[in-house]
Coordinates of C-alpha atoms in Angstrom, one line a residue:
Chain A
X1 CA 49.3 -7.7 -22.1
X2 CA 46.0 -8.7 -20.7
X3 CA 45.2 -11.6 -23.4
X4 CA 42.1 -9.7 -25.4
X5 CA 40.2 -12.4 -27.4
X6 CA 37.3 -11.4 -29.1
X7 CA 35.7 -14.8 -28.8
X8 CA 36.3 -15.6 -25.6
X9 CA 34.4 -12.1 -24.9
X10 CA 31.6 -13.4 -26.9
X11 CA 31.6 -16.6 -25.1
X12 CA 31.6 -14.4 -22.5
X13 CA 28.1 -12.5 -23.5
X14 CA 26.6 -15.8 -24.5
X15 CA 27.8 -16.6 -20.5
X16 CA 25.7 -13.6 -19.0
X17 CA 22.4 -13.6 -21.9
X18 CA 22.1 -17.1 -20.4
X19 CA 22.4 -15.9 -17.2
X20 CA 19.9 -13.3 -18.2
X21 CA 17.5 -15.5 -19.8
X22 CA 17.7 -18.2 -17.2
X23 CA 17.3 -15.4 -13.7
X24 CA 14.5 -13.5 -15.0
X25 CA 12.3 -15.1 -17.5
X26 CA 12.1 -18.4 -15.1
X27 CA 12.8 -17.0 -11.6
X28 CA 13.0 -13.4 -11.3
X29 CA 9.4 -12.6 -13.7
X30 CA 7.3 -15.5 -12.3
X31 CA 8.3 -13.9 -8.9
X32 CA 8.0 -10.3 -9.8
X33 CA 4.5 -11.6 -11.1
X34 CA 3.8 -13.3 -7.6
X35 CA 4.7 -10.6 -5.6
X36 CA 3.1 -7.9 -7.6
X37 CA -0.2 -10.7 -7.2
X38 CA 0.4 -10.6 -3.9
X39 CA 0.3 -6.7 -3.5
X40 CA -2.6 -6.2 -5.4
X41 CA -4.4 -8.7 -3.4
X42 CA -2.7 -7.1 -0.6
X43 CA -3.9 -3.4 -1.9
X44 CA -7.4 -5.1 -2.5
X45 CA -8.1 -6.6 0.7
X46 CA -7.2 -2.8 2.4
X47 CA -9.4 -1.3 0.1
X48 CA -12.1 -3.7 1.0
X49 CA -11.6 -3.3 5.0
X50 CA -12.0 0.3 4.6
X51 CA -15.1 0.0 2.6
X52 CA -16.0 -2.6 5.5
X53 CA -14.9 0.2 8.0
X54 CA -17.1 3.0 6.5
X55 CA -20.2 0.7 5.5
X56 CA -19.6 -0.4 9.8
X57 CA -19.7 3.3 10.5
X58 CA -22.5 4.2 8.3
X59 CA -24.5 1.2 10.1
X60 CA -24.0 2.8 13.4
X61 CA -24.8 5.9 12.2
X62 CA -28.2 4.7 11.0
X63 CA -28.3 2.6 14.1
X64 CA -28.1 6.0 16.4
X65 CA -30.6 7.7 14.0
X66 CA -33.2 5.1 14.1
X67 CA -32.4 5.0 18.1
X68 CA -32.6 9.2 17.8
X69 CA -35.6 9.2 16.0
X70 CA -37.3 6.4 17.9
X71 CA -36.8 8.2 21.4
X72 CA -37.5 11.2 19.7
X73 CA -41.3 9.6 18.3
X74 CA -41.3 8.1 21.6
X75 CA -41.0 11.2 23.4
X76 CA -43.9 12.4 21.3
X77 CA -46.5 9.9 22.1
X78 CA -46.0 9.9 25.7
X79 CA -46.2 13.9 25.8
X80 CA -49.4 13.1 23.1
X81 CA -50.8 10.1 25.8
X82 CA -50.1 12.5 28.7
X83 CA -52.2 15.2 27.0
X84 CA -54.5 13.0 26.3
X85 CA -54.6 11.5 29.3
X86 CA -55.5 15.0 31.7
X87 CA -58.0 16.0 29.0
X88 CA -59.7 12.5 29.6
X89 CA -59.2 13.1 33.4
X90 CA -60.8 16.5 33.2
X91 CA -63.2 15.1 31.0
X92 CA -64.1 12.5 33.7
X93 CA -63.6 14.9 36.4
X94 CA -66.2 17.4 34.6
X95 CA -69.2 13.9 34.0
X96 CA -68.3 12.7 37.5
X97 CA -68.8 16.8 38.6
X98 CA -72.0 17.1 36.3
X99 CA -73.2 13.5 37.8
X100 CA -72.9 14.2 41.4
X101 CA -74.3 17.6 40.9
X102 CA -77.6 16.2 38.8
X103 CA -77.3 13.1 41.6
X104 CA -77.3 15.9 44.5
X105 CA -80.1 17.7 42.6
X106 CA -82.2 15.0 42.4
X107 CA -81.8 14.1 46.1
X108 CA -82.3 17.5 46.9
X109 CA -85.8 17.7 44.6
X110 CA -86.3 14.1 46.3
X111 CA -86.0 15.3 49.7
X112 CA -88.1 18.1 49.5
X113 CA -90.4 15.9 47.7
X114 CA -90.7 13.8 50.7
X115 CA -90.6 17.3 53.0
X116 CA -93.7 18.4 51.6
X117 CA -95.1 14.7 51.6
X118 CA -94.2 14.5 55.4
X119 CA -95.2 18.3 56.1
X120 CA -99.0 17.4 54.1
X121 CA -98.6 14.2 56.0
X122 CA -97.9 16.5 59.3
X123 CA -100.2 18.6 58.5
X124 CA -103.2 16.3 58.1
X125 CA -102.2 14.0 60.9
X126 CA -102.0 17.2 63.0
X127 CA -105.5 18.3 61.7
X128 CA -106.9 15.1 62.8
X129 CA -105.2 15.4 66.0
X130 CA -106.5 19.2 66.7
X131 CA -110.3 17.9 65.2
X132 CA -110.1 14.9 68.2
X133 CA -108.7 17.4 70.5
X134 CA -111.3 19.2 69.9
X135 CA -114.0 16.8 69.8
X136 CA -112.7 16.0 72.8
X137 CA -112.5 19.0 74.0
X138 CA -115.6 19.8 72.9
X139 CA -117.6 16.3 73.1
X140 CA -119.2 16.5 69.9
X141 CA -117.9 16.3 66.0
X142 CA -117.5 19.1 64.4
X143 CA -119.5 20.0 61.7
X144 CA -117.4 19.4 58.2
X145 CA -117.5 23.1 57.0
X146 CA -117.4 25.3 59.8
X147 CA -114.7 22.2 61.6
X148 CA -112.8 22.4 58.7
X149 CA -112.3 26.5 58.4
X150 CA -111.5 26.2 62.2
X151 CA -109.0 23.9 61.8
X152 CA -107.2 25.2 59.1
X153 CA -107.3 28.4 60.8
X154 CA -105.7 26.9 63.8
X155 CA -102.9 24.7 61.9
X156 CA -102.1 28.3 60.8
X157 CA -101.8 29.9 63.9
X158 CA -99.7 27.2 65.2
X159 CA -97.5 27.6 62.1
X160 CA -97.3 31.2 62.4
X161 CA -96.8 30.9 66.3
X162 CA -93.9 27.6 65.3
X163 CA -92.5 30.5 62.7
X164 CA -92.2 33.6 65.0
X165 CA -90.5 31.5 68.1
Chain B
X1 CA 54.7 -17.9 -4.2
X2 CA 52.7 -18.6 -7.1
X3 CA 52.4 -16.2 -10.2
X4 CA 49.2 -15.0 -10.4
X5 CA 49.1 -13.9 -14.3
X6 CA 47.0 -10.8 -15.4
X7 CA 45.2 -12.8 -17.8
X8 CA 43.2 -15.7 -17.9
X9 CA 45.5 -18.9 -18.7
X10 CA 44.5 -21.3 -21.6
X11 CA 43.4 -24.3 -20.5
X12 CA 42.5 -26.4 -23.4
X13 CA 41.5 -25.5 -27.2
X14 CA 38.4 -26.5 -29.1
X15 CA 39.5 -25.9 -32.7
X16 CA 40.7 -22.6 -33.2
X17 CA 38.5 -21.6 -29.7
X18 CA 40.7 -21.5 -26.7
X19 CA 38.9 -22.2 -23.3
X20 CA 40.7 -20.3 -20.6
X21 CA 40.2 -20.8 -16.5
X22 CA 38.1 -17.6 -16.3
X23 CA 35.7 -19.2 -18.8
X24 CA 35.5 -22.7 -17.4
X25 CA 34.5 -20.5 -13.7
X26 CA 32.2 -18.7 -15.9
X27 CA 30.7 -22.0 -17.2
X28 CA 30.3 -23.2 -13.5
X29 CA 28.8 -19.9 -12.5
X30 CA 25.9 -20.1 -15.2
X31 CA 25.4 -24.2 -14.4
X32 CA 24.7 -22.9 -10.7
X33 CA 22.1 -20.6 -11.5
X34 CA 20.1 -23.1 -14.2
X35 CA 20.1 -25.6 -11.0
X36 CA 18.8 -22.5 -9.2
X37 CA 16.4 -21.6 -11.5
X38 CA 14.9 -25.4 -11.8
X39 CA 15.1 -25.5 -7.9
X40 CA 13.1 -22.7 -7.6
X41 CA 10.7 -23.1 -10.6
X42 CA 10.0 -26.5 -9.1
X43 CA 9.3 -25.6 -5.8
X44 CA 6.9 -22.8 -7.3
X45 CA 3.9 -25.6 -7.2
X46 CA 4.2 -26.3 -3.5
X47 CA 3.9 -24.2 -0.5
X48 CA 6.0 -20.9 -0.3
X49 CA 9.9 -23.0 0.3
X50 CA 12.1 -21.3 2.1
X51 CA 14.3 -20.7 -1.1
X52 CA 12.0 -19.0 -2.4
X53 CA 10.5 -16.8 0.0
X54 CA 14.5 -15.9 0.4
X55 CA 14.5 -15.5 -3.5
X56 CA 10.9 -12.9 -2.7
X57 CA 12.7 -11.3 -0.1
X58 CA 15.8 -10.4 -2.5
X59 CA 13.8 -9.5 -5.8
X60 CA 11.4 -7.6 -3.3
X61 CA 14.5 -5.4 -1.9
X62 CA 16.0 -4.9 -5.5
X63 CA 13.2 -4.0 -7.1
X64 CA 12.5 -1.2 -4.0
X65 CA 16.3 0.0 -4.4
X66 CA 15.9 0.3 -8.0
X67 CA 12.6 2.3 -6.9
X68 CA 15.0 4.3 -5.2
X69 CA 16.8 5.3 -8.4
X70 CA 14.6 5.3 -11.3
X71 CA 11.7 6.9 -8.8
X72 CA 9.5 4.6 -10.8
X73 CA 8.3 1.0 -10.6
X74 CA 7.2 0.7 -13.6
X75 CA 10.6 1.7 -14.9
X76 CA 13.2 -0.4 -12.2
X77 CA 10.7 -3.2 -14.1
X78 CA 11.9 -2.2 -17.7
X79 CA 15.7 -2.4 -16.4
X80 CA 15.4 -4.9 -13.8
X81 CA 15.7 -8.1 -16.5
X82 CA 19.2 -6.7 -17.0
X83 CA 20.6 -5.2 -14.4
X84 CA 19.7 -7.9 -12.1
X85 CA 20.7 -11.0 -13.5
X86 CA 24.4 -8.9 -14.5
X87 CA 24.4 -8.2 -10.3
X88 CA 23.8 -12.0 -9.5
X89 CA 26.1 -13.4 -12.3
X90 CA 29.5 -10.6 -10.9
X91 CA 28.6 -11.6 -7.0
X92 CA 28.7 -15.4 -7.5
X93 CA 31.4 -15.0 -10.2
X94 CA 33.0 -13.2 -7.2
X95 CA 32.3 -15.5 -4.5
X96 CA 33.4 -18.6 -6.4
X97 CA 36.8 -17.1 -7.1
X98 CA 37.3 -17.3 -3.2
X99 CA 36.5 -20.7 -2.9
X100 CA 38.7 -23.2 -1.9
X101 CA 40.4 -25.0 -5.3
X102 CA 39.8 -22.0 -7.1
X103 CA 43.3 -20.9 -8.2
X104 CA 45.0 -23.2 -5.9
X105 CA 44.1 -26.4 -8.0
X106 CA 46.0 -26.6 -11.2
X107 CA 49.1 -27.9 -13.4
X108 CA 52.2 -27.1 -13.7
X109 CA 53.4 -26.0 -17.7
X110 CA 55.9 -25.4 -19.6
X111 CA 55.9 -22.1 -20.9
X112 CA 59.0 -19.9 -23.0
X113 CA 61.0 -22.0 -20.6
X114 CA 59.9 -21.5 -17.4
X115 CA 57.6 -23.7 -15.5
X116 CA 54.5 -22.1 -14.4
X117 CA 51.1 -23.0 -12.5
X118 CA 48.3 -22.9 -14.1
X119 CA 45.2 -22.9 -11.7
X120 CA 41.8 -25.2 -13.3
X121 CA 39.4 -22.3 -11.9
X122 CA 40.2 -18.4 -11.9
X123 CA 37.6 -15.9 -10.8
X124 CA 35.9 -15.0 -14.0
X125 CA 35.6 -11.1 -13.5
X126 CA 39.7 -11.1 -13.0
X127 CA 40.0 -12.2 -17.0
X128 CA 39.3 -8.2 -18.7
X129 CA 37.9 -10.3 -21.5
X130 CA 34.9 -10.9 -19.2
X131 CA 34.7 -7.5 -17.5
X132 CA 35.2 -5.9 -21.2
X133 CA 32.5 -7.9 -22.8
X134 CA 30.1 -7.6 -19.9
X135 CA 31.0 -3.0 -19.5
X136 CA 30.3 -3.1 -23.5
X137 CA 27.2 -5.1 -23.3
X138 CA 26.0 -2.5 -20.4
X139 CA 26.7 0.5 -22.2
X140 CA 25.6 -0.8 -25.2
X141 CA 22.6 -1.5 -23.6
X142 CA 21.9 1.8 -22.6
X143 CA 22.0 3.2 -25.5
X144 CA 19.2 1.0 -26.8
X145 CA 17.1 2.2 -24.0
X146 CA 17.6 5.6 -25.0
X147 CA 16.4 4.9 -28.6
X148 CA 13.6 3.2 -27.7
X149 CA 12.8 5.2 -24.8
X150 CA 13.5 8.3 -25.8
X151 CA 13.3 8.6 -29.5
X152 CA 16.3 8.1 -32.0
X153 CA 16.6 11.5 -33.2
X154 CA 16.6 12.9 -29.3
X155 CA 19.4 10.3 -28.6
X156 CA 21.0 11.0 -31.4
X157 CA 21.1 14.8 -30.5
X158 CA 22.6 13.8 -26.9
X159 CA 26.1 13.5 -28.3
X160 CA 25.8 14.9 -32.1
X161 CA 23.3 18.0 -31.0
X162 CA 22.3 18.4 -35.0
X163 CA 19.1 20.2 -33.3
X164 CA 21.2 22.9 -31.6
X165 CA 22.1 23.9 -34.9
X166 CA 18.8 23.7 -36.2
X167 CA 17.5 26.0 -33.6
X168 CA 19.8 29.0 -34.2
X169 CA 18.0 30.7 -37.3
X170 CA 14.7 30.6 -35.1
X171 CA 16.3 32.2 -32.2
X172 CA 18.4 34.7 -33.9
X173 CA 14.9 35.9 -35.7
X174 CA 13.8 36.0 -32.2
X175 CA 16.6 38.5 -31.5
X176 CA 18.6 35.8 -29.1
X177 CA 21.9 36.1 -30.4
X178 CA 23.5 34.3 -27.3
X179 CA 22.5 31.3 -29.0
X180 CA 25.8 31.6 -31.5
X181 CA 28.1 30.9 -28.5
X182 CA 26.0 28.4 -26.3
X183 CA 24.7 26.0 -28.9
X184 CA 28.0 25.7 -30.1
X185 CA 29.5 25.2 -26.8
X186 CA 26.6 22.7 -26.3
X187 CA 27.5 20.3 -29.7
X188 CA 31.4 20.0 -28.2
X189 CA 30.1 18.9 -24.9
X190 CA 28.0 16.2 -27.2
X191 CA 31.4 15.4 -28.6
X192 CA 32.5 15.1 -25.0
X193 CA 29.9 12.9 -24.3
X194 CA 30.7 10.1 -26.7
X195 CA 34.6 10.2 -25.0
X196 CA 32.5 9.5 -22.1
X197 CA 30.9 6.8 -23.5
X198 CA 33.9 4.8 -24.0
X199 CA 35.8 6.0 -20.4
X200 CA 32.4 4.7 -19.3
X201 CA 32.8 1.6 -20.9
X202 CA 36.7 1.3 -19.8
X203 CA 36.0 2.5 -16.0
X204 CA 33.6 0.1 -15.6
X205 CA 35.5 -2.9 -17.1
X206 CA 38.9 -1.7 -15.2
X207 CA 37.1 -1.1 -12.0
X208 CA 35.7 -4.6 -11.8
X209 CA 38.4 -6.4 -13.0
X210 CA 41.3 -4.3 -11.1
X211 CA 39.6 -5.0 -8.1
X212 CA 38.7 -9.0 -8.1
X213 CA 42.0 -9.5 -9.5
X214 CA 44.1 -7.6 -7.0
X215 CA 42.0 -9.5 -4.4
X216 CA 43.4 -12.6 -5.8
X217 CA 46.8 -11.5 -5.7
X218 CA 46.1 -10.2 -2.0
X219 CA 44.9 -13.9 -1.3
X220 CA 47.7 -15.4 -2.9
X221 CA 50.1 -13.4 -1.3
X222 CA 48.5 -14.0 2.2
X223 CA 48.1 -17.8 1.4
X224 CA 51.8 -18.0 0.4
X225 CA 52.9 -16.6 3.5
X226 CA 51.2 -18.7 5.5
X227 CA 48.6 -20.6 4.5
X228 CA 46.6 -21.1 8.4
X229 CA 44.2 -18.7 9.5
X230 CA 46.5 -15.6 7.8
X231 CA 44.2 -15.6 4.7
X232 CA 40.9 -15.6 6.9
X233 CA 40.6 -11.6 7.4
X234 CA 41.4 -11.1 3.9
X235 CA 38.9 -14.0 2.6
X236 CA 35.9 -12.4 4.4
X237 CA 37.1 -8.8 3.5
X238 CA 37.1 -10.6 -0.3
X239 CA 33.5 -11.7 0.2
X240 CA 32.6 -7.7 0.9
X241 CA 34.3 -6.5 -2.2
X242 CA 32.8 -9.3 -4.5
X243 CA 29.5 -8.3 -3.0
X244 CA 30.6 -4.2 -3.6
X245 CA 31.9 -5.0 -6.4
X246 CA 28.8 -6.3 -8.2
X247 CA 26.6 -3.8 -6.3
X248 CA 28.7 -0.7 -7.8
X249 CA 28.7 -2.3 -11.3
X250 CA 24.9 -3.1 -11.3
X251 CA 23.7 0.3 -10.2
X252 CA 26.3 2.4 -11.9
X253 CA 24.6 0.4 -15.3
X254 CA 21.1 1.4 -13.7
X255 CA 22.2 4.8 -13.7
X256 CA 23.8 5.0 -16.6
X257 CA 20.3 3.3 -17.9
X258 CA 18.0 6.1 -15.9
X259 CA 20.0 9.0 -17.5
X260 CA 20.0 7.8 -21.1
X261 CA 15.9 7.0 -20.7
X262 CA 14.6 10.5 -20.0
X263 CA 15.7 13.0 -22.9
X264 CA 18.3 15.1 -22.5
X265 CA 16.4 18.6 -21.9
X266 CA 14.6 16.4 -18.9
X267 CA 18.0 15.4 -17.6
X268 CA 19.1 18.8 -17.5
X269 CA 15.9 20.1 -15.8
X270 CA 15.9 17.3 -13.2
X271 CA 19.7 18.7 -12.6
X272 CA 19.0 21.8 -12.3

């Protein structure tokens, strides 16, 4: 009824391993090989963006650690120079103290250097003034010793009297 | 109307070999896809062609659906070189059996008789010869995947089950005597199995070439009635079926391919 020939069922099978042979071993397998290229390539380049990525994000990590660190040293220096600096200040504060005090000591010894020099200076000039007031007064000079004691004795007075007012 | 004849007619003889319609399509059909094939190769040394990026796209989407099935690459790649080709050789078979000439273009002859018209071009998958040859290529097929993937003796024990016999003494020393009905019961459904293997083998042959051949009739019936526009719905609803047609054949012989590659206790545990 439906014709079954043996060898036009193997012509048949010789049809299709052609077909076989001809699809797959020179289009279908060079293909499969391109695309499977292609994916792996494909797979490849992913792999290498994400090492990309996490090398990028380990950069920027360092990045803000160095940054950290830097502000952080930073930090340290300037609290280090500010230290430094007001013990430098107090330092110069303490020489400039010490100066002006040995400067003010000296002027002080200084002045009453010259005090005593212009008192003794006083003093004599004021002796010579009471011996011509007195030769004066008196109209003769006074003899050295007994002038002298006299005079002294006076100068006292008038210091003792200059002292009580 | 024409007589559309359940076989393939003779067409001419060489020797003792006698070339019939379905064979001569057939013939035309494996021409087309060595021009494809040295289209393609050729244009594999310039720039991506559109052909061929088409020709990506659809070994691309194959391979994926085979994925689908086998649940392995590496696997769909091991049945791909024969399924595939077998699914581009029935849809163009298919499609060239709706092509105008094919089936209308012939001579009239002589036969017991009667005068009858014998079309140059039939669609090769409505001669059973073809479908035959092509179901017992398929399931032979899969049985040599299960030999080499597998192993002979576990193939061997999917439809004999010598092992189930084997295994009783162990299991009745192990106290198990529910063994003495089951394994039994097990080596019939083996028998079973190799029926199947032949209603395989007849359902997929049948299948195929009921279908492309009652969508010739359909086609000739339509075309006899009126041969304007009436054939039209019935042409494109042809294209579907080729395309089904092919698709239901390829992966039924992926299945088929899938089963007899994992062994038999596998099979059962993946079923279970």
């Amino acid at each position: 009824m439906f014709h079954l020939d043996w060898k036009l069922m193997i012509a048949q099978v010789i049809n299709l391993g052609i077909v076989v042979f001809v699809l797959w071993f020179i289009v279908f397998k060079p293909l499969a090989k391109k695309i499977s290229q292609r994916s792996q390539e494909i797979e490849k380049g992913l792999e290498n963006a994400k090492q990309s990525q996490a090398l990028l994000d380990k950069s920027q990590k360092e990045y803000l650690d160095v940054i950290m660190t830097a502000r952080e040293k930073a930090k340290v220096i300037f609290d280090e120079a500010e230290k430094s600096a007001l013990k430098e200040k107090e330092k110069i504060l303490l020489i400039a103290k010490e100066e002006s005090e040995k400067i003010s000591k000296i002027t002080k010894e200084n002045l009453l250097d010259e005090k005593e020099k212009i008192m003794k200076s006083a003093k004599k000039d004021l002796a010579d003034l009471v011996v011509l007031a007195l030769e004066k007064t008196l109209g003769k000079a006074a003899k050295d010793g007994i002038d002298k004691d006299l005079i002294e004795n006076s100068i006292r007075d008038i210091a003792n009297t200059k002292d009580n007012g | 109307m024409t007589d559309i004849s359940i076989f393939a007619e003779p067409i001419f003889s060489i020797k003792n070999f006698i070339v019939s319609n379905a064979l001569i399509n057939a013939w035309i059909v494996v021409l087309g896809f060595i021009v494809l094939a040295i289209v393609v190769r050729l244009g594999f040394s310039k720039k991506s062609s559109k052909l061929q990026n088409f020709m990506e796209w659809f070994l691309e989407g194959a391979l994926s659906f085979g994925d689908s099935i086998t649940g392995d690459r590496e696997k769909t790649l091991k049945f791909a070189p024969f399924v595939l080709p077998i699914f581009c050789f029935i849809l163009l078979s298919n499609w060239l059996g709706i092509m105008p000439g094919v089936g209308s273009i012939g001579f009239l002859a002589e036969h017991s008789g009667k005068t009858t018209f014998i079309p140059y071009l039939r669609s090769a998958m409505s001669d059973l010869n073809m479908t035959l040859a092509l179901a017992i290529v398929a399931v032979l097929s899969t049985h040599i995947a299960g030999v080499l993937l597998t192993s002979p003796w576990k193939h061997l024990n999917r439809f004999v089950g010598l092992n189930l016999f084997l295994e009783i003494p162990k299991k009745i020393k192990q106290r198990d005597f529910s063994i003495l009905i089951v394994n039994p019961i097990k080596f019939f459904v083996g028998i079973i199995e190799i029926a199947g293997e032949f209603a395989k083998t007849a359902s997929l042959s049948l299948r195929l070439f009921g279908n492309v051949f009652a969508g010739e009739v359909l086609l000739g019936a339509m075309a006899s009635m009126f041969a304007f526009f009436l054939p039209v719905p019935f042409l494109l609803l042809e294209v579907l079926v080729g395309f089904i047609q092919a698709f239901i054949f390829s992966v039924l012989i992926l299945v088929f391919l899938n089963i007899m590659s994992e062994s038999h206790e596998e099979h059962e545990e993946a079923h279970a």
